[in-house]
Short mmCIF file of C-alpha atoms in Angstrom, two decimals:
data_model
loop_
_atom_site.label_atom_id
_atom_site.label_comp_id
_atom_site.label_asym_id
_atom_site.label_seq_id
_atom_site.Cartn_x
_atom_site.Cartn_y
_atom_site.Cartn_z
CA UNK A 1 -22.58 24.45 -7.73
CA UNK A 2 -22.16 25.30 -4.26
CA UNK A 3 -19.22 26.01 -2.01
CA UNK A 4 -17.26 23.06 -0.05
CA UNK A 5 -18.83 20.88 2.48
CA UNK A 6 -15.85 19.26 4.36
CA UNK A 7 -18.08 16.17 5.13
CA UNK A 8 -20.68 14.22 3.36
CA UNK A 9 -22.53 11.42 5.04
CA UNK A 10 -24.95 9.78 3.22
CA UNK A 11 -27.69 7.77 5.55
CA UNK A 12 -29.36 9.22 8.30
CA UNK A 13 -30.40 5.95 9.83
CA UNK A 14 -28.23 4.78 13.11
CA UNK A 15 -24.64 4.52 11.31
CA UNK A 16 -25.28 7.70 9.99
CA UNK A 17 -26.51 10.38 13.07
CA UNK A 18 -23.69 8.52 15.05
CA UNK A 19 -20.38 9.07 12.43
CA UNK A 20 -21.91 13.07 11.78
CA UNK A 21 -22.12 13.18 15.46
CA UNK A 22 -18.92 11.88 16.18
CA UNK A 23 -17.29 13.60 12.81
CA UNK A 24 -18.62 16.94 14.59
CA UNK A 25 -16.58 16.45 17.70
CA UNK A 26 -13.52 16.67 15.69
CA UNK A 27 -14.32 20.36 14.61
CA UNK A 28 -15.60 18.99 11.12
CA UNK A 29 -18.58 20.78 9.68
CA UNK A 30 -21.23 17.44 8.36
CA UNK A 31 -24.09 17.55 6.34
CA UNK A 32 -26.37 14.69 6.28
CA UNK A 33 -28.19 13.57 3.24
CA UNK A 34 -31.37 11.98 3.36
CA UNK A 35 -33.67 10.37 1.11
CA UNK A 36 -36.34 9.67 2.83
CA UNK A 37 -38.76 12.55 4.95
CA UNK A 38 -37.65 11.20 8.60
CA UNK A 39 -34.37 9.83 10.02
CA UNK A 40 -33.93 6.52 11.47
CA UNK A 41 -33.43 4.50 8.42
CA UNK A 42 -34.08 0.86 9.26
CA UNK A 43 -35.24 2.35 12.87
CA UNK A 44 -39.10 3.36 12.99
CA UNK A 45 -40.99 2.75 16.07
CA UNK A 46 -44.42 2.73 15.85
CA UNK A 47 -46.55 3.82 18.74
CA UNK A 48 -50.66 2.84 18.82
CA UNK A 49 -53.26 3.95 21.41
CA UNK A 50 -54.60 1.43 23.66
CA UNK A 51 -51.11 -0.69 23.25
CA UNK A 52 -48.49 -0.18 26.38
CA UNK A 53 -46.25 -1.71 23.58
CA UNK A 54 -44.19 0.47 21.03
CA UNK A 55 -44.31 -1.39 17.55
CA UNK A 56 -41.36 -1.93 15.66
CA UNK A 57 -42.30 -1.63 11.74
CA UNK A 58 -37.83 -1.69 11.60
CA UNK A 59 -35.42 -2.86 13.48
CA UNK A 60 -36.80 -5.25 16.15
CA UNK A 61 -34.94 -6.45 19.13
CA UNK A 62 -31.52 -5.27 20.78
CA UNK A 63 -29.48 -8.30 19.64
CA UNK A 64 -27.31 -8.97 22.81
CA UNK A 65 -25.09 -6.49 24.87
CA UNK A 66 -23.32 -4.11 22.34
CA UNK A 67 -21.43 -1.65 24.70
CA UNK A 68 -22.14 1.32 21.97
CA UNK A 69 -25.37 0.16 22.14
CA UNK A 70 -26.12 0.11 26.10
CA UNK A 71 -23.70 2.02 27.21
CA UNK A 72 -25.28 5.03 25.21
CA UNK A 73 -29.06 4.06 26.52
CA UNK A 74 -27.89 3.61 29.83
CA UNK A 75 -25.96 7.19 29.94
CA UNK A 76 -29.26 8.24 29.30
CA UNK A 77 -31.71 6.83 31.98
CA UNK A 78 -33.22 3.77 29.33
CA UNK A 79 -34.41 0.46 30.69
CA UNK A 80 -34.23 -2.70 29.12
CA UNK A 81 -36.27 -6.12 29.28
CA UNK A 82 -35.31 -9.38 27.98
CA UNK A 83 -37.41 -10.47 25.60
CA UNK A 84 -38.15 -14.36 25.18
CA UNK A 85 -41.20 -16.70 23.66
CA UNK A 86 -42.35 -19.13 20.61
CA UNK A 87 -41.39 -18.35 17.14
CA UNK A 88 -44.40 -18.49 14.82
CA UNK A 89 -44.26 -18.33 11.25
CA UNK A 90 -46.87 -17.11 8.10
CA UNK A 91 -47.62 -19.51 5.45
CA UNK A 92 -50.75 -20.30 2.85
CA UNK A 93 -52.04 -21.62 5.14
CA UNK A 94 -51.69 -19.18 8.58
CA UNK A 95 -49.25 -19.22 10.82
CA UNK A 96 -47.73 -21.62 12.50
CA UNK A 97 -45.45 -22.88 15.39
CA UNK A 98 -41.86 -22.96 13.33
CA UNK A 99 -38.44 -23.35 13.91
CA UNK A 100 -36.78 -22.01 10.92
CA UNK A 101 -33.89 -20.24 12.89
CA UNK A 102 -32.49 -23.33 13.67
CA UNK A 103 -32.48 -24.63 9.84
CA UNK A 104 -30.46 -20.97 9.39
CA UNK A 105 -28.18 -22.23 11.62
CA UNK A 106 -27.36 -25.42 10.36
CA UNK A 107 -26.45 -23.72 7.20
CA UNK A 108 -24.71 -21.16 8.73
CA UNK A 109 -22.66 -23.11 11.13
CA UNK A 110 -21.09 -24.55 7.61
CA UNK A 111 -19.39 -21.55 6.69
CA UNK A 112 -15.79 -21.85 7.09
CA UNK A 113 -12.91 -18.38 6.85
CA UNK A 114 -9.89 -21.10 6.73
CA UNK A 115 -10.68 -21.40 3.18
CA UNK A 116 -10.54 -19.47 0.12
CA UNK A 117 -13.41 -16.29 0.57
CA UNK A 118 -16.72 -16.33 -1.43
CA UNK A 119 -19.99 -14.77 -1.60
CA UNK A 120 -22.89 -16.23 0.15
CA UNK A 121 -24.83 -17.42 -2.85
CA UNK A 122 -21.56 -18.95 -4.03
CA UNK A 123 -21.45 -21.06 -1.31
CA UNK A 124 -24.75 -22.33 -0.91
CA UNK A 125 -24.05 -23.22 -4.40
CA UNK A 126 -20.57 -24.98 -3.58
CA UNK A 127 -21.83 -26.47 -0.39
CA UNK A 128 -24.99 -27.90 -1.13
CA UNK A 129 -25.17 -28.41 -5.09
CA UNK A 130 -26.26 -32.32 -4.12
CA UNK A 131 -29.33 -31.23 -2.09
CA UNK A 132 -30.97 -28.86 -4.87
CA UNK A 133 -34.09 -31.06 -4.70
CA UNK A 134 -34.53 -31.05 -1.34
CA UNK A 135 -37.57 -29.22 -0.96
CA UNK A 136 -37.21 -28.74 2.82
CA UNK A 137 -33.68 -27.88 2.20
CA UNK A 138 -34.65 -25.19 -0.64
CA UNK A 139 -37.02 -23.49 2.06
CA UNK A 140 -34.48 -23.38 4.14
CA UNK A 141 -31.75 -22.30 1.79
CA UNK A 142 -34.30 -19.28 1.30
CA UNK A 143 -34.69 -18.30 5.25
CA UNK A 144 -31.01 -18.07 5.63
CA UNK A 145 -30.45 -16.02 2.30
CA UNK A 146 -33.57 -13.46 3.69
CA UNK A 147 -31.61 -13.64 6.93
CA UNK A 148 -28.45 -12.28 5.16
CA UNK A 149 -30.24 -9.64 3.45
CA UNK A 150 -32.59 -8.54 6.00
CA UNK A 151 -30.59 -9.19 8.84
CA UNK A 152 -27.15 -7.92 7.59
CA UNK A 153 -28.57 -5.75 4.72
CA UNK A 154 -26.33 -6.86 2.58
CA UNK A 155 -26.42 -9.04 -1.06
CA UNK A 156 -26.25 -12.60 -1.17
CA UNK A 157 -24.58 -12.43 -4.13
CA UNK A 158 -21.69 -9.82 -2.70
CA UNK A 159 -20.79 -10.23 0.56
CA UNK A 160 -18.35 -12.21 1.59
CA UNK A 161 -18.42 -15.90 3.62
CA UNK A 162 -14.97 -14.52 5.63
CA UNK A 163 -17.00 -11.10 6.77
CA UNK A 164 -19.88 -13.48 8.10
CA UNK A 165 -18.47 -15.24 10.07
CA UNK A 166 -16.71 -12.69 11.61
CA UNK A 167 -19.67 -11.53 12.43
CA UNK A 168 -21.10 -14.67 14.22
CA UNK A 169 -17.61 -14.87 16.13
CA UNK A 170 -18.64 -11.32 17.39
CA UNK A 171 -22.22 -12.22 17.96
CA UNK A 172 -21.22 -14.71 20.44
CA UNK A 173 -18.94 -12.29 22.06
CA UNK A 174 -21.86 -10.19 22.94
CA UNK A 175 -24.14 -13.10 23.92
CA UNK A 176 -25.89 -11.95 20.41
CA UNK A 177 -28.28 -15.18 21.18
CA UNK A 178 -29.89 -13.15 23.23
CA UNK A 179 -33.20 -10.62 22.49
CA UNK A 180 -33.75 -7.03 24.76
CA UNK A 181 -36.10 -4.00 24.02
CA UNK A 182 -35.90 -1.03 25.37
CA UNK A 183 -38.59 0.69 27.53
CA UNK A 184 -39.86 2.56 24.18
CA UNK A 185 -38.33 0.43 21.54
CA UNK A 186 -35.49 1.98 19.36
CA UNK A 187 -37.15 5.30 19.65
CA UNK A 188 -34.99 5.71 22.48
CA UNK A 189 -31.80 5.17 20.66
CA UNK A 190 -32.58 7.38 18.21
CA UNK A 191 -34.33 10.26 20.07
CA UNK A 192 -30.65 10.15 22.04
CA UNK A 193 -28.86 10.89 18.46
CA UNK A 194 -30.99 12.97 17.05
CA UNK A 195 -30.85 15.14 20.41
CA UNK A 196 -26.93 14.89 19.91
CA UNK A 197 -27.00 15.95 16.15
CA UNK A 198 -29.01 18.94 16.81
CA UNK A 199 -26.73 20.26 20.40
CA UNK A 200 -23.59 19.29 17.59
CA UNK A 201 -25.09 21.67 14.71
CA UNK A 202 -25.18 18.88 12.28
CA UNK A 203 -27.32 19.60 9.33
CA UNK A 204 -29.46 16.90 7.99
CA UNK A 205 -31.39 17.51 4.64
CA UNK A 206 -34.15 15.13 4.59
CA UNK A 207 -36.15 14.31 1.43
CA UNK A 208 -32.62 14.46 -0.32
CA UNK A 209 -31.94 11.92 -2.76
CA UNK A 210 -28.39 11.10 -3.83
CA UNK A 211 -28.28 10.21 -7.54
CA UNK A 212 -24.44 10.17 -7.80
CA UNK A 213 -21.61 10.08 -6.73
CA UNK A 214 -18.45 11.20 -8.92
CA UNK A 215 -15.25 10.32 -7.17
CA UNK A 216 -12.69 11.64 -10.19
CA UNK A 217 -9.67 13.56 -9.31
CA UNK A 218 -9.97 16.03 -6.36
CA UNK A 219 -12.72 16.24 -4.33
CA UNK A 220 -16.02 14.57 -5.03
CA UNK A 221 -18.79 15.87 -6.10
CA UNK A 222 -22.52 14.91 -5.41
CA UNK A 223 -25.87 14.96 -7.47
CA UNK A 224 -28.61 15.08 -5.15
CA UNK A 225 -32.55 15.72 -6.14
CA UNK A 226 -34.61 17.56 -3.85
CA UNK A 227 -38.03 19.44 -2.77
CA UNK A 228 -36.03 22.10 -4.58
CA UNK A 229 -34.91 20.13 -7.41
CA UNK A 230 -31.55 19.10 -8.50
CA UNK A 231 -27.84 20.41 -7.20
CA UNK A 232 -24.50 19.42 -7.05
CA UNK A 233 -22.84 19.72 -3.85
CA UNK A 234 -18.83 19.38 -3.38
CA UNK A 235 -17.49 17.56 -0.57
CA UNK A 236 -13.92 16.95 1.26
CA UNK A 237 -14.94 13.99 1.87
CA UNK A 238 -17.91 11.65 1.38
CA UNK A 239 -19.37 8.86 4.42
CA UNK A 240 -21.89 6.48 2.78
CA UNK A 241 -24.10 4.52 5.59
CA UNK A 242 -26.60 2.99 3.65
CA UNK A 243 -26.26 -0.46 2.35
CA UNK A 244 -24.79 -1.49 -1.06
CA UNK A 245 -28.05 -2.67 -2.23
CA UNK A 246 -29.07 1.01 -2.62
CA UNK A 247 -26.95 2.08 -4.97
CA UNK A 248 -27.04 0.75 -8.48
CA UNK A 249 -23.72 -0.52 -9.94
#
């Protein structure tokens, strides 16, 4: 077992360079734990000869104006362009003109926090129990769950109505209806962490897969597996970035 570690953040996707960065500036000592063998996490920008375009196999588009967003890129030199166009959608039968986002909408613009809170799936369920066979409907009772889970990352079946909305009341804050990129797609956002990681001395352990977590009395400790095998480290504390829907319950 080794020796203390007074921070433990789990995640090294966005969330998770920017707490250990910030955690670092405080005089606290941060490992980051990694599963997979780069850091980004839902970030990973493509690049392909012959293309002026980066390609975003992640994270897309720069939804809006988020001040931690822009204010960090611009700090830094980064461009932006507003990005507009035709949604087209994949089906049997190729793709197609669609306008799915607006069905999301419909059903999302239902959601209501004045009333008792519920999961997502439990109110499609409540909500719309008298269109089940709708077959339009169903399709686009699928979108909007995908657009929960991709979107927010998050379960259906866990998070909560109340949080959602919250989150479309401070979506419209930041004029989230809009679409940027950056000059080399979310590379840029993350090459600007990771360069602020490594000047902080933050340690990030790639290829590092948490197994458990035991909270118990005291400190925590944490199971990881390895390129060395397994270990238990000891923490202070432990940060967990990574969605929900990684972790079995």
């Amino acid at each position: 077992m080794s020796s203390e570690i007074p921070v433990i953040v789990v995640g090294a996707g966005v969330a998770g360079l920017t707490a250990a960065s910030d955690l670092v500036r405080s005089e606290l000592p941060v490992v980051v734990l990694e599963a997979r063998d780069r850091i980004g996490g839902r970030v990973y920008t493509q690049r392909v000869s012959g293309c002026e375009a980066s390609i975003e196999l992640g994270a897309e588009f720069i939804h809006g104006k988020p001040p931690d967003v822009w204010n960090l890129l611009e700090r830094n030199g980064k461009t932006f362009n507003e990005v507009d166009g035709d949604n087209w959608c994949v089906s049997s039968r190729g793709m197609k003109p669609c306008d799915r986002f607006s069905d999301v909408e419909d059903i999302l613009s239902q959601m209501d926090d004045s009333s008792p809170d519920e999961s997502f799936l439990a109110f499609l369920e409540r909500g719309f129990h008298n269109r089940a066979s709708d077959s339009s409907f169903n399709e686009a009772r699928q979108h909007a769950i995908d657009y929960v889970s991709g979107f927010n990352a998050a379960d259906p079946d866990l998070v909560g109505v109340h949080w959602l909305v919250q989150e479309m009341r401070a979506e419209e804050m930041i004029e989230g209806d809009r679409a940027f990129r950056s000059e080399n797609g979310y590379d840029d956002l993350l090459s600007i962490l990771q360069q602020r990681t490594k000047e902080s001395g933050v340690s990030i352990r790639t290829n590092t897969i948490v197994e458990r977590i035991d909270w118990g009395r005291g400190h925590p400790t944490v199971q990881v597996r390895g390129e060395l095998g397994k270990s238990i480290l000891v923490a202070s504390s432990v940060l967990i970035t990574v969605s929900s829907r990684c972790f079995e319950s």
